[in-house]
């Protein structure tokens, strides 16, 4: 925030009597109304782009070239107009579960993060536990949690809460450690107490990070609610999606997907609006905060020495604790073994069906990898285009920024409808889910080089290709790796969702299979394998990102 | 200690008083930092004293320990050895009693607070105001020439204006000691000289004891009664140069014999004899 622009002479004039030019600077304090207007103005470009896209889409469908599975906007509208009450009937339970889940997730996450402020030693365990909630495949939660919570609103609220928990924890923890050394020293100098330091420095400084987390969490909670409804709800957008998919009603499905997306964006925007009204000072980290929240970058520092042991130890301890708690819980609640496989059963299933689980895991990983390859190629191409053609960036980037923060995996049923039930559906799903984080970070990376470097190349008469080759790409590498890291775990979970819907192959399909046949041991074993794989990918990509960043930025030793 | 300073506790453990009326005093102060390969000695055997209401300047090559010395005086760091006294008492007491004002190299304003609220921050933290004799935050904002800007946010100010806010903030609890770490380092020469004169007038109005870290020989000579020249690592006091210019100082004095003499003495001390 310590900008180093050199002051124009006018502003450094001593301000005695005639202060016309100066006071005009001082009185640019924005009112709430101005802030609102400015915020709305920022939405114009993305909304305009969306409208243009709608018109193009309508024209395209009216040519008759696309397959019948692609409904035009007017057809989707027709499906809505046919029975508007029906949409509201499905929206209300989803919205309610999402909001309640979001509320629970937010309160819990803030509470837990506050505990880590008081006891810094708990930071790493709390963070690792949160990673588990992030890595567990949401789709597998419903059949498992059903045993304890029953198939009702509570189940969907719980899943919505689990979906929203991680971003808020990351936002809070990141925010609470945001104050830099200079401001901390100022507080030292003023002999501020711990409480004063927290109130006067930490809270305001953490707000951009917390809001970044809240925005993502709000959208994630909607996703959690929808996905929980995929498996056996009697109302809700998720159920409506599945019904429209299995009954082959393209218009209805498109309409519901549009409604779900609109709902997600609205909730996200409401939180963003609150953020605008609460944070009224200029802060240039809003974007950075979004990055750190969506990628949870560098949250827990690990030394290079013994990092493997140190990284693994908490997981081992956590796993053992989880198993013990699991057994205790089952004993205390007298859950019948056929409902909730105790660890021995899950373990037995793992031993018995290991080759099946491994096959499906590999299948999922291959799909995720293929999708990631496609999305990386596309994202880098678009990022290059955006960098070279600023107009393209201005009209499309705001949309990309929003979409990257919104879990769009809820559109998976649509992909199944359009792309069929084969392998490529999962790949398409992974591609769409992972495209945006890589795109956003790649654009940022290409633009991250200081102006002086650009000028240096211009002075030497080098064109944009040389600039890309020698400066933009090297500068962007750490950013791209951050994007890949975010995309990695998203990709695996996206592949599983698609598999769950197509019932084809892979861990997601195995989950459906096990749930359908009440093979609880296998269900648990698959859930654990899926979660562990997601965690491992999260850790490996994270370690790679840290190493690359460190090497590129020269922050060794 | 001398009778004309308002000493409460009389530290009698030292046999030899270096100077009769020293208000800020370092005796045999060293500071080492632990680093990967052992320790770095930032300061070594520093003796320094400044009378009440005096204006001292610290000058020396980059990395010689100037900022470290201010941090020791402000009790932001403990010395490795030696004693530090502010009005005969350890700096920790002076800090807790809010007798120290500190202007950091970077203004370090809180961007979510207006200018006025930034200046008020020390009041808020300490739960007290400067009292009858002191200036109110608004008066201080006027004093540093920012009247009309009290509701502006730091991001709306220029670098020099921000630094003036930091100075007002450092003065708000009417400190006895004002420590300034290259406060004008980021400013252009013209703005900087104007700020120098403004700071001098604030200093004479408030009667505060000031110690200014600077890279600029001219600034040191223009502002200070006494300039302490530090040698490169480890930081030692290479020379103490008194500036023989009358008060109040003006920019015109920079053309005088006495100013040139002081500048040359400083240059010789810094660059070892040349010229
Ligand atoms: N926290 C620290 N840990 C380790 N070494 C430090 C620390 N603070 C300062 N040093 C070292 O102490 C020495 C003096 O630092 P200091 O910041 O006091 O220098 P300075 O004279 O203020 O320099 P400059 O004029 O560049 O601001 C330097 O060599 C620096 O590397
Ligand atoms: Mg310094």
PDB file of N, CA and C and ligand atoms in Angstrom, chain B residues 33-35 40 42 60-69 71 105 181-182 215 233, ligand 1:
ATOM      1  N   UNK B  33      22.955  -9.019  15.855  1.00  0.00           N
ATOM      2  CA  UNK B  33      21.799  -9.768  15.371  1.00  0.00           C
ATOM      3  C   UNK B  33      22.225 -11.197  15.086  1.00  0.00           C
ATOM      4  N   UNK B  34      21.461 -12.157  15.552  1.00  0.00           N
ATOM      5  CA  UNK B  34      21.767 -13.534  15.172  1.00  0.00           C
ATOM      6  C   UNK B  34      21.375 -13.745  13.708  1.00  0.00           C
ATOM      7  N   UNK B  35      22.287 -14.288  12.926  1.00  0.00           N
ATOM      8  CA  UNK B  35      21.950 -14.659  11.545  1.00  0.00           C
ATOM      9  C   UNK B  35      22.376 -16.101  11.346  1.00  0.00           C
ATOM     10  N   UNK B  40      25.702 -10.810  13.389  1.00  0.00           N
ATOM     11  CA  UNK B  40      26.126  -9.589  12.718  1.00  0.00           C
ATOM     12  C   UNK B  40      26.186  -8.497  13.769  1.00  0.00           C
ATOM     13  N   UNK B  42      25.798  -4.950  14.485  1.00  0.00           N
ATOM     14  CA  UNK B  42      25.281  -3.753  13.833  1.00  0.00           C
ATOM     15  C   UNK B  42      25.856  -2.501  14.477  1.00  0.00           C
ATOM     16  N   UNK B  60      25.633   8.371   8.318  1.00  0.00           N
ATOM     17  CA  UNK B  60      26.591   7.301   8.115  1.00  0.00           C
ATOM     18  C   UNK B  60      26.195   6.464   6.925  1.00  0.00           C
ATOM     19  N   UNK B  61      27.113   5.633   6.442  1.00  0.00           N
ATOM     20  CA  UNK B  61      26.813   4.833   5.260  1.00  0.00           C
ATOM     21  C   UNK B  61      25.665   3.855   5.495  1.00  0.00           C
ATOM     22  N   UNK B  62      25.059   3.418   4.420  1.00  0.00           N
ATOM     23  CA  UNK B  62      23.922   2.497   4.517  1.00  0.00           C
ATOM     24  C   UNK B  62      24.335   1.222   5.239  1.00  0.00           C
ATOM     25  N   UNK B  63      23.463   0.771   6.129  1.00  0.00           N
ATOM     26  CA  UNK B  63      23.722  -0.473   6.836  1.00  0.00           C
ATOM     27  C   UNK B  63      24.629  -0.338   8.039  1.00  0.00           C
ATOM     28  N   UNK B  64      24.945   0.910   8.443  1.00  0.00           N
ATOM     29  CA  UNK B  64      25.868   1.075   9.563  1.00  0.00           C
ATOM     30  C   UNK B  64      25.154   1.023  10.910  1.00  0.00           C
ATOM     31  N   UNK B  65      23.845   0.923  10.908  1.00  0.00           N
ATOM     32  CA  UNK B  65      23.149   0.739  12.179  1.00  0.00           C
ATOM     33  C   UNK B  65      22.368   1.943  12.675  1.00  0.00           C
ATOM     34  N   UNK B  66      22.078   2.892  11.809  1.00  0.00           N
ATOM     35  CA  UNK B  66      21.352   4.094  12.248  1.00  0.00           C
ATOM     36  C   UNK B  66      19.930   3.754  12.695  1.00  0.00           C
ATOM     37  N   UNK B  67      19.235   3.002  11.839  1.00  0.00           N
ATOM     38  CA  UNK B  67      17.867   2.626  12.210  1.00  0.00           C
ATOM     39  C   UNK B  67      17.877   1.785  13.475  1.00  0.00           C
ATOM     40  N   UNK B  68      18.866   0.919  13.565  1.00  0.00           N
ATOM     41  CA  UNK B  68      18.971   0.072  14.746  1.00  0.00           C
ATOM     42  C   UNK B  68      19.110   0.931  15.998  1.00  0.00           C
ATOM     43  N   UNK B  69      19.896   1.990  15.901  1.00  0.00           N
ATOM     44  CA  UNK B  69      20.102   2.819  17.081  1.00  0.00           C
ATOM     45  C   UNK B  69      18.797   3.474  17.515  1.00  0.00           C
ATOM     46  N   UNK B  71      15.855   2.295  17.016  1.00  0.00           N
ATOM     47  CA  UNK B  71      14.994   1.241  17.565  1.00  0.00           C
ATOM     48  C   UNK B  71      15.395   0.912  18.992  1.00  0.00           C
ATOM     49  N   UNK B 105      10.795   5.419   8.690  1.00  0.00           N
ATOM     50  CA  UNK B 105      11.301   5.719   7.355  1.00  0.00           C
ATOM     51  C   UNK B 105      10.155   5.738   6.337  1.00  0.00           C
ATOM     52  N   UNK B 181      13.479   8.594  11.520  1.00  0.00           N
ATOM     53  CA  UNK B 181      14.329   7.719  10.708  1.00  0.00           C
ATOM     54  C   UNK B 181      14.194   8.107   9.232  1.00  0.00           C
ATOM     55  N   UNK B 182      15.124   8.893   8.756  1.00  0.00           N
ATOM     56  CA  UNK B 182      15.098   9.340   7.358  1.00  0.00           C
ATOM     57  C   UNK B 182      13.694   9.725   6.911  1.00  0.00           C
ATOM     58  N   UNK B 215      20.584  10.609   5.412  1.00  0.00           N
ATOM     59  CA  UNK B 215      21.665  10.273   4.490  1.00  0.00           C
ATOM     60  C   UNK B 215      22.326  11.521   3.950  1.00  0.00           C
ATOM     61  N   UNK B 233      30.102  -0.840   8.937  1.00  0.00           N
ATOM     62  CA  UNK B 233      29.968  -1.970   9.837  1.00  0.00           C
ATOM     63  C   UNK B 233      31.280  -2.458  10.440  1.00  0.00           C
TER      64      UNK B 233
HETATM   65  N1  LIG C   1      16.349  -7.721  12.372  1.00  0.00           N
HETATM   66  C1  LIG C   1      17.594  -7.859  11.884  1.00  0.00           C
HETATM   67  N2  LIG C   1      18.150  -9.061  11.744  1.00  0.00           N
HETATM   68  C2  LIG C   1      19.398  -9.218  11.281  1.00  0.00           C
HETATM   69  N3  LIG C   1      20.179  -8.206  10.912  1.00  0.00           N
HETATM   70  C3  LIG C   1      19.695  -6.969  11.005  1.00  0.00           C
HETATM   71  C4  LIG C   1      18.368  -6.720  11.498  1.00  0.00           C
HETATM   72  N4  LIG C   1      18.155  -5.391  11.498  1.00  0.00           N
HETATM   73  C5  LIG C   1      19.287  -4.838  11.020  1.00  0.00           C
HETATM   74  N5  LIG C   1      20.206  -5.777  10.733  1.00  0.00           N
HETATM   75  C6  LIG C   1      21.567  -5.544  10.228  1.00  0.00           C
HETATM   76  O1  LIG C   1      22.140  -4.543  11.019  1.00  0.00           O
HETATM   77  C7  LIG C   1      22.861  -3.641  10.208  1.00  0.00           C
HETATM   78  C8  LIG C   1      22.368  -2.242  10.435  1.00  0.00           C
HETATM   79  O2  LIG C   1      21.048  -2.110   9.960  1.00  0.00           O
HETATM   80  P1  LIG C   1      20.261  -0.732  10.017  1.00  0.00           P
HETATM   81  O3  LIG C   1      18.935  -0.974   9.443  1.00  0.00           O
HETATM   82  O4  LIG C   1      20.323  -0.198  11.379  1.00  0.00           O
HETATM   83  O5  LIG C   1      21.142   0.155   9.030  1.00  0.00           O
HETATM   84  P2  LIG C   1      20.935   1.673   8.610  1.00  0.00           P
HETATM   85  O6  LIG C   1      22.151   2.390   9.029  1.00  0.00           O
HETATM   86  O7  LIG C   1      19.638   2.169   9.080  1.00  0.00           O
HETATM   87  O8  LIG C   1      20.934   1.523   7.037  1.00  0.00           O
HETATM   88  P3  LIG C   1      20.123   2.386   5.969  1.00  0.00           P
HETATM   89  O9  LIG C   1      20.814   3.698   5.913  1.00  0.00           O
HETATM   90  O10 LIG C   1      20.303   1.633   4.707  1.00  0.00           O
HETATM   91  O11 LIG C   1      18.717   2.473   6.430  1.00  0.00           O
HETATM   92  C9  LIG C   1      22.736  -4.089   8.782  1.00  0.00           C
HETATM   93  O12 LIG C   1      23.873  -4.789   8.433  1.00  0.00           O
HETATM   94  C10 LIG C   1      21.541  -5.026   8.805  1.00  0.00           C
HETATM   95  O13 LIG C   1      21.785  -6.073   7.902  1.00  0.00           O
END
